[in-house]
Coordinates of C-alpha atoms and ligand atoms in Angstrom, one line a residue:
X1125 CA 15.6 21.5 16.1
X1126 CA 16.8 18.3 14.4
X1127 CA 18.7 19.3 11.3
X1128 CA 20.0 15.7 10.3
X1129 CA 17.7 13.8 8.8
X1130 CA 17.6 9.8 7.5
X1131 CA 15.0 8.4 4.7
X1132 CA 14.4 5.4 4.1
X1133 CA 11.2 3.3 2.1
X1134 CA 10.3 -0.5 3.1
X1135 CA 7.9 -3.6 2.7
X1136 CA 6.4 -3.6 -0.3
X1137 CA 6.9 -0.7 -2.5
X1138 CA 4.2 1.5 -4.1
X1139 CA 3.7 4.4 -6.6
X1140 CA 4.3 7.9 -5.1
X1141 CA 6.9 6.9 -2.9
X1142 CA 9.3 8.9 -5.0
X1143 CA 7.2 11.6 -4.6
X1144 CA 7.3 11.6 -1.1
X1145 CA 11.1 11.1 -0.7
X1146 CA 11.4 13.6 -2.9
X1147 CA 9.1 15.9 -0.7
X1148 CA 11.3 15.3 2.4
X1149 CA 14.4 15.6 0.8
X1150 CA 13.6 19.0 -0.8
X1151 CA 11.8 20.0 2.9
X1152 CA 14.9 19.1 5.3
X1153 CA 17.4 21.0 2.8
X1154 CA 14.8 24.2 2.4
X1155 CA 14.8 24.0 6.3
X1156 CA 18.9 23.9 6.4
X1157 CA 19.3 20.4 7.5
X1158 CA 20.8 17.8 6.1
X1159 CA 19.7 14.3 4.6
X1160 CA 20.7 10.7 4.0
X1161 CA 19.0 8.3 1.5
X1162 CA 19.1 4.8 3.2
X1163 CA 18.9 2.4 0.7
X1164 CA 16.3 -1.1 0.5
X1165 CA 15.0 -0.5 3.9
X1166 CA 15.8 -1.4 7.1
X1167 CA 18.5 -3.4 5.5
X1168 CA 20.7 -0.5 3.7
X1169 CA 20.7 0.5 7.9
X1170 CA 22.9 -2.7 9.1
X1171 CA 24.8 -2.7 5.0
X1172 CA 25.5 0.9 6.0
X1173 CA 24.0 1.3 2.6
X1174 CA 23.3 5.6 2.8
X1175 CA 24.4 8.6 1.5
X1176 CA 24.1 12.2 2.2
X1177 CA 21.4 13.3 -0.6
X1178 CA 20.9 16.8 -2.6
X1179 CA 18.2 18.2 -4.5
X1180 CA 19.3 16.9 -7.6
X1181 CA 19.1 13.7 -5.7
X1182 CA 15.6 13.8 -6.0
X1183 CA 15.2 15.2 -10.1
X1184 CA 13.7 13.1 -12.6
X1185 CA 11.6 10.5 -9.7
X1186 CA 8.3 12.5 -9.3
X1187 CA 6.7 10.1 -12.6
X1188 CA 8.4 6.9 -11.8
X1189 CA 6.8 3.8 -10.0
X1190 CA 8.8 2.2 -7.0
X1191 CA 11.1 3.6 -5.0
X1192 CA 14.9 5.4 -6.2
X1193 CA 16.1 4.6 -2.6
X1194 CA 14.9 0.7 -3.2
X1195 CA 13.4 -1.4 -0.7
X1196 CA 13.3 -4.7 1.4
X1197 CA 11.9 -7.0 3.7
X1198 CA 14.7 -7.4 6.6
X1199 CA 14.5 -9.9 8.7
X1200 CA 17.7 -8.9 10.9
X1201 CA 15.8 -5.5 12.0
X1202 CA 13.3 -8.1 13.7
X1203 CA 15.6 -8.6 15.9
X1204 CA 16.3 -6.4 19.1
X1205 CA 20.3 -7.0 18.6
X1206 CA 19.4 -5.9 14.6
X1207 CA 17.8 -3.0 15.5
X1208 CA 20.9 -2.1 18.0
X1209 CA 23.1 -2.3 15.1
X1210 CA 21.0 0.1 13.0
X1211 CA 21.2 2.9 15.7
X1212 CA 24.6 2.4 15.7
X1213 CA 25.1 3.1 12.0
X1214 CA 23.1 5.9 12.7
X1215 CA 24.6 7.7 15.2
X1216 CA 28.1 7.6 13.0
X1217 CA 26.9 9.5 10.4
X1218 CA 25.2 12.1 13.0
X1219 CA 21.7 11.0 11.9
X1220 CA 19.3 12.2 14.5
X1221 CA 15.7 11.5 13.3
X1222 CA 14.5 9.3 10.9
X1223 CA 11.4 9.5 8.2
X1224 CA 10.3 5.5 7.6
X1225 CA 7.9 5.6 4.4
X1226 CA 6.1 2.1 4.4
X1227 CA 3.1 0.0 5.5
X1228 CA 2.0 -1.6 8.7
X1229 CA 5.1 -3.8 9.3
X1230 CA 7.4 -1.0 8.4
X1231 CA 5.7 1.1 11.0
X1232 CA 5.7 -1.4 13.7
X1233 CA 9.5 -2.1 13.2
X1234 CA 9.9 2.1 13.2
X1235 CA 8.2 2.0 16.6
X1236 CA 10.0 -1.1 18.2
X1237 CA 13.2 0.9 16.9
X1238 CA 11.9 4.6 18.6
X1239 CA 11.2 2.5 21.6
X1240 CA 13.8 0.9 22.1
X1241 CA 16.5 4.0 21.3
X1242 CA 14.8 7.1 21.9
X1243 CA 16.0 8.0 17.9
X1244 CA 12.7 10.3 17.2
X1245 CA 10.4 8.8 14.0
X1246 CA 7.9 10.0 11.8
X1247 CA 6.1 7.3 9.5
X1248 CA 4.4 7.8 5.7
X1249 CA 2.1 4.6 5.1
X1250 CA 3.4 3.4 1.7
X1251 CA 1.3 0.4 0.7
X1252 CA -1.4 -0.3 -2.2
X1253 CA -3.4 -2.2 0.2
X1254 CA -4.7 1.3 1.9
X1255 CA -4.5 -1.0 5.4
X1256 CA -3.1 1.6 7.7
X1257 CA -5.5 2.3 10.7
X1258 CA -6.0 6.0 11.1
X1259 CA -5.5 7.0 7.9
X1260 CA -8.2 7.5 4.7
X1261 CA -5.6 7.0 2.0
X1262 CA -2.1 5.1 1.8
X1263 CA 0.7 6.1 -0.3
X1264 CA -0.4 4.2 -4.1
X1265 CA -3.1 3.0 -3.2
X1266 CA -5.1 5.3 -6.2
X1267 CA -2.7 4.2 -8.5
X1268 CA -3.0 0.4 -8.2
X1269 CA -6.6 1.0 -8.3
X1270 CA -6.2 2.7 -11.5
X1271 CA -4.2 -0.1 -12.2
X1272 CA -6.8 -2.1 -11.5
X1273 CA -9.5 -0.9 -13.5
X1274 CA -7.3 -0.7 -16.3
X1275 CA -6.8 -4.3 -16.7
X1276 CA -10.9 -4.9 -15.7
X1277 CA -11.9 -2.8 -18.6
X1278 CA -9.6 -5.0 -21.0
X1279 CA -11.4 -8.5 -19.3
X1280 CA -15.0 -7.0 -19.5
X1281 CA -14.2 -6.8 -23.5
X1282 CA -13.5 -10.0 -23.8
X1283 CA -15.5 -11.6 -21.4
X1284 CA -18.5 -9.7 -22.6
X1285 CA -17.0 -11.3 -26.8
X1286 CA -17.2 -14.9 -25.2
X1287 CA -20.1 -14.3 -23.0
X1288 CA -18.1 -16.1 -20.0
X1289 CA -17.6 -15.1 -16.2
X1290 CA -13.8 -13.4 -15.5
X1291 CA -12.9 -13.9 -12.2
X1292 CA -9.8 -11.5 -11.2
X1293 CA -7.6 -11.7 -8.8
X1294 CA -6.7 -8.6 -6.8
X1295 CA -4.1 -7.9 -3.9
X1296 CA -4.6 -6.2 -0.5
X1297 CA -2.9 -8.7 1.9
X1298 CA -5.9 -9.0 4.4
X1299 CA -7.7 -6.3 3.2
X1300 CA -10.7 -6.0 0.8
X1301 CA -10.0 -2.4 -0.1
X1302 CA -8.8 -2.6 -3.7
X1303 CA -11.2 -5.3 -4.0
X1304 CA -14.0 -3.1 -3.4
X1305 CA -13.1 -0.4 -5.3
X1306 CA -12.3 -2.0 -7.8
X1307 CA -15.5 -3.8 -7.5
X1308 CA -17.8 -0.6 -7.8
X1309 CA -15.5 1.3 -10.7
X1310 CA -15.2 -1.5 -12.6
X1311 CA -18.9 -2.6 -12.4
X1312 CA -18.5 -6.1 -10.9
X1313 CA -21.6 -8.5 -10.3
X1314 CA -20.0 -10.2 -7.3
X1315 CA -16.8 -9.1 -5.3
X1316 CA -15.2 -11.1 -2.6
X1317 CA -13.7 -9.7 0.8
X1318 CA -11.9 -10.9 3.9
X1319 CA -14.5 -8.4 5.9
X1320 CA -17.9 -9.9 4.6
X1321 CA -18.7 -13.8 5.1
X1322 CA -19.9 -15.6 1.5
X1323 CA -21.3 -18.7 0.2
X1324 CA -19.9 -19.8 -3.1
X1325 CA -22.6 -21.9 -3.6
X1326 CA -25.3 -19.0 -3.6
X1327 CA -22.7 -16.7 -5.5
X1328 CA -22.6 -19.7 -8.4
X1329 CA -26.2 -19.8 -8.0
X1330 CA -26.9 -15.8 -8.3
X1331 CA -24.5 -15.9 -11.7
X1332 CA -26.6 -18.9 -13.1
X1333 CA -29.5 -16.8 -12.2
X1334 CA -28.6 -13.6 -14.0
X1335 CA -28.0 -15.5 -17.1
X1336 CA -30.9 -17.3 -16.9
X1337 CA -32.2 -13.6 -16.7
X1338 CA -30.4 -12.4 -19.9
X1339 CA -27.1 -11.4 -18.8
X1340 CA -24.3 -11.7 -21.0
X1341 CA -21.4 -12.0 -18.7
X1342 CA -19.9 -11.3 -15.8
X1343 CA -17.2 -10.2 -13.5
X1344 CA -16.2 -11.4 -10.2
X1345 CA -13.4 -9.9 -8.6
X1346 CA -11.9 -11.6 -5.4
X1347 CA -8.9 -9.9 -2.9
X1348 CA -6.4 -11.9 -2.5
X1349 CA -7.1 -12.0 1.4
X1350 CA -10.1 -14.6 1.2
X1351 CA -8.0 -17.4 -1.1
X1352 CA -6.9 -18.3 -4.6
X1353 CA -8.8 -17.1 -7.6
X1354 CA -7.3 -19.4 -9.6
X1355 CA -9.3 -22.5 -7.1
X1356 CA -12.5 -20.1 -7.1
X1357 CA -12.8 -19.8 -10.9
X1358 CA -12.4 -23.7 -10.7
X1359 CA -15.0 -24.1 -8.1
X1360 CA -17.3 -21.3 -10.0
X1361 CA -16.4 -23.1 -13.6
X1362 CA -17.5 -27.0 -11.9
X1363 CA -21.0 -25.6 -9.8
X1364 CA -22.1 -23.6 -12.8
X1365 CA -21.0 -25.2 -15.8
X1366 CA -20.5 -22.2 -17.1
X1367 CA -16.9 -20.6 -19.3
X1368 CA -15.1 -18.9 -16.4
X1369 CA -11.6 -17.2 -17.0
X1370 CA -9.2 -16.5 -14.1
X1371 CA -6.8 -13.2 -14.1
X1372 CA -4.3 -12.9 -11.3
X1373 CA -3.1 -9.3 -11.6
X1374 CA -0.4 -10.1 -9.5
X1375 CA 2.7 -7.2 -9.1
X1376 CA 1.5 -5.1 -12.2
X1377 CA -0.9 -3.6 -9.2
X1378 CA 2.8 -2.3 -7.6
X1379 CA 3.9 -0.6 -10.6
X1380 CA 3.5 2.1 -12.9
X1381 CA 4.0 5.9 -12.9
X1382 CA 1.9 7.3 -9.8
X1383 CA -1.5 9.6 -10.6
X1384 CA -2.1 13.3 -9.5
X1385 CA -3.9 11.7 -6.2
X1386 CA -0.6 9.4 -5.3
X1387 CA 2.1 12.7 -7.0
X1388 CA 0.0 15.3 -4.5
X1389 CA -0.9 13.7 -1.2
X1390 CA 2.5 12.0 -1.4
X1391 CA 4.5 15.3 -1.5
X1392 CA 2.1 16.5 1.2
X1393 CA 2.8 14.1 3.9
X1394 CA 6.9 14.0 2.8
X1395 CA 6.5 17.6 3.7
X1396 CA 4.2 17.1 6.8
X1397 CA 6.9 14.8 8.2
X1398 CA 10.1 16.2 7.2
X1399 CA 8.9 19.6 8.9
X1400 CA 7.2 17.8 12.4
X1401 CA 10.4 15.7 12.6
X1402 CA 12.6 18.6 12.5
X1403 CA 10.5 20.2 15.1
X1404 CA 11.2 17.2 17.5
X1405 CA 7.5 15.5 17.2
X1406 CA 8.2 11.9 17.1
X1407 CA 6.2 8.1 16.8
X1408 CA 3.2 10.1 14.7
X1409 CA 2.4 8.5 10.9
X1410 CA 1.2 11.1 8.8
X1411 CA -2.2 10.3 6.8
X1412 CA -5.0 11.8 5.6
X1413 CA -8.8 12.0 7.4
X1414 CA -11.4 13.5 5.1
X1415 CA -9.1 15.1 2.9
X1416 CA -7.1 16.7 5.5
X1417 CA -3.3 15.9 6.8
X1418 CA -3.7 14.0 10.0
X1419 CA -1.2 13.3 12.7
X1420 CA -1.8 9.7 14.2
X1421 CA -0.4 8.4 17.1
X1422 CA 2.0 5.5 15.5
X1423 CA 1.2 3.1 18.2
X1424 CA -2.6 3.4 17.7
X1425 CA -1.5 2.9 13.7
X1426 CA -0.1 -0.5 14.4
X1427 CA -2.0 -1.8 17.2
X1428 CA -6.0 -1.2 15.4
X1429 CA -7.1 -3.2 12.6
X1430 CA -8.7 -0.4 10.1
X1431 CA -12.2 -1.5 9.6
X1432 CA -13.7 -1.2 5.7
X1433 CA -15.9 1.4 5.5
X1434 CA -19.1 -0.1 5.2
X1435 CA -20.8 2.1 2.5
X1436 CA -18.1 1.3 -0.1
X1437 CA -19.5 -2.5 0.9
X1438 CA -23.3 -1.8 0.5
X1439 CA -22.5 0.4 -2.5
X1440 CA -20.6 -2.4 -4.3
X1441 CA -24.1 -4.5 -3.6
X1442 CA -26.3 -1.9 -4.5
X1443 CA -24.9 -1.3 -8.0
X1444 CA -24.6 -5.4 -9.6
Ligands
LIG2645 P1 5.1 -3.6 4.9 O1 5.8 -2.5 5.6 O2 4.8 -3.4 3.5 O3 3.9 -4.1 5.7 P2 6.6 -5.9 5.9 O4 5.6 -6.4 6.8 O5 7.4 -7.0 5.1 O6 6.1 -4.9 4.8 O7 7.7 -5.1 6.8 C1 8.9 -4.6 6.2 C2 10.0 -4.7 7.2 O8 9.7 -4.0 8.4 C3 10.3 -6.1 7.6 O9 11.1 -6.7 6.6 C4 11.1 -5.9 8.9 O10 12.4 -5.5 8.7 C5 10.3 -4.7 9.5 N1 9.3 -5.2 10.4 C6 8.1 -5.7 10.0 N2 7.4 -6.1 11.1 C7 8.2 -5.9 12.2 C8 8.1 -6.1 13.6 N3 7.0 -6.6 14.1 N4 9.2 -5.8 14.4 C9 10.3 -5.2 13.9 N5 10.5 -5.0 12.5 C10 9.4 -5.3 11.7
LIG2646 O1 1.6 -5.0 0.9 C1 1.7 -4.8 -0.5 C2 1.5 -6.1 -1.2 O2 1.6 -5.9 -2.6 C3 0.3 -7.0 -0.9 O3 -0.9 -6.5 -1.5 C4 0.7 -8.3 -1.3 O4 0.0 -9.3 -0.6 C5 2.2 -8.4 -0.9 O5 2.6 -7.0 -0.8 C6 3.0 -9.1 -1.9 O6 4.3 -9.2 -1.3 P1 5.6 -9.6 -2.2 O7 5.9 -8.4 -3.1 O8 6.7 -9.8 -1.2 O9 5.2 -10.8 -3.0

């Protein structure tokens, strides 16, 4: 049994990443073990940035966006020699198995680092973007859609006042998840993916159309993955001669306190992987598959693309 336990959260950060910290903190000390927080990353494991953690550690995060334990992009751990010096840090403090809560990169850098030392890890996908092959749901990804729909609700208004086309830019990375849903909650006419080809022209032509057919406005939302919105709602505004605003949500879609979805699941996978890695089970990323915890092999998480579930595509069509 592995009773010494490190945490750390990296990449970009996402609600209900406190909540599952908090989960494996309060898991590994019900069990008897011990835990260290690692601060931003893989970074606070070459600063030697940790420190043994408690439940009162964890009080008071459960509501709060981000991460308590911070986060980074480390460009050292990318490095074999990086990821050496990272054991090494490790092994002084007795740590003997580490929980890595972040998205794709994260995970591959958890493997490399498993791979190359033997030091047994569990992965949590923490990312908005819900681009983590294997797994139905990531780590914040409800909340940034709530997110989402939030500000969409507050651009229908006023495009619906002016009678003018909003265009809003969403993130993702390469993936049109978000996009999509926010595209069927939040009742666009036209959403724009990395997965499905499109022809601005015929989109331009298709909002013309619906105007000439009575429509009042109209939303188009566009993932960051297939280009700028600002240059779309430019190329939209020129073909159709028509008012187009552009909102670029930008980071607000990182923030803000997590919902029941991102509070719950979250806690349930900390606890999943707090309890497997104590048992010894190693290089699994735990996710969810119809509603259910999953274990997934962590070298089948970084090495498949997750594909977009087609339905959420056809439904986004079916309901302009
Ligand atoms: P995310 O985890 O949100 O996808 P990044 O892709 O930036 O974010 O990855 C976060 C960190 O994980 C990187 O800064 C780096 O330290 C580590 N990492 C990412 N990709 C790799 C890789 N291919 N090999 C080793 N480490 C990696
Ligand atoms: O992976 C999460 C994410 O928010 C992506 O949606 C976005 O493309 C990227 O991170 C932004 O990264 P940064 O915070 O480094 O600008």
């Amino acid at each position: 049994m592995i009773k010494n336990i490190g945490v750390l959260t990296s990449g970009g950060d996402s609600p209900g990443m406190n909540a599952a910290a908090r989960a494996v903190v309060r898991t590994v000390l019900y069990e008897g073990g011990k835990v260290w927080g690692i601060y931003d990353g893989y970074r606070g494991l070459l600063d030697e940035k940790m420190e043994e953690l408690n439940s009162r550690s964890v009080a008071d995060i459960l509501q709060r966006g981000g991460t308590f334990l911070g986060t980074a992009r480390c460009k050292r751990f990318m490095t074999p020699e990086g990821r050496m010096e990272a054991y090494e840090n490790m092994k002084k403090r007795g740590i003997e198995g580490l929980v890595v809560i972040g998205g794709d990169g994260s995970l591959r850098g958890a493997s490399k680092l498993s791979a190359e030392t033997g030091v047994p890890i569990v992965g949590l996908p923490g990312t908005i973007d819900n681009d983590v092959w294997g797994t139905d749901y990531t780590i914040g990804c409800d909340t940034a859609a709530n997110t989402i729909i939030d500000a969409i609700n507050k651009l229908r208004d006023t495009a619906s006042a002016h009678s003018r086309i909003a265009v809003v830019e969403v993130m993702g990375r390469r993936c049109g998840w978000l996009a999509t849903l926010a595209g069927i909650a939040g009742g666009a006419e036209v959403v724009l993916i990395p997965e499905r080809e499109f022809n601005l022209d015929d989109v331009c032509a298709n909002l013309v159309k619906s105007y000439e057919n009575g429509r009042r406005y109209s939303l188009v939302v566009v993932a960051e993955g297939v280009g700028s919105g600002i240059d779309i709602g430019k190329y939209i505004e020129e073909k159709t001669q028509m008012d187009v605003r552009v909102s670029v949500l930008g980071h607000i879609q990182r923030g803000g306190s997590p919902t029941v979805q991102d509070r719950v699941k979250a806690s349930q996978l900390g606890e999943k992987a707090a309890l497997a890695l104590m048992a010894g089970q190693t290089d699994v990323v735990f996710g969810f598959n119809k509603g259910k915890v999953v274990a997934i092999n962590l070298h089948d998480a970084i090495t498949n693309k997750k594909p977009l579930d087609p339905e959420y595509i056809e439904l986004a069509d079916m309901l302009v």
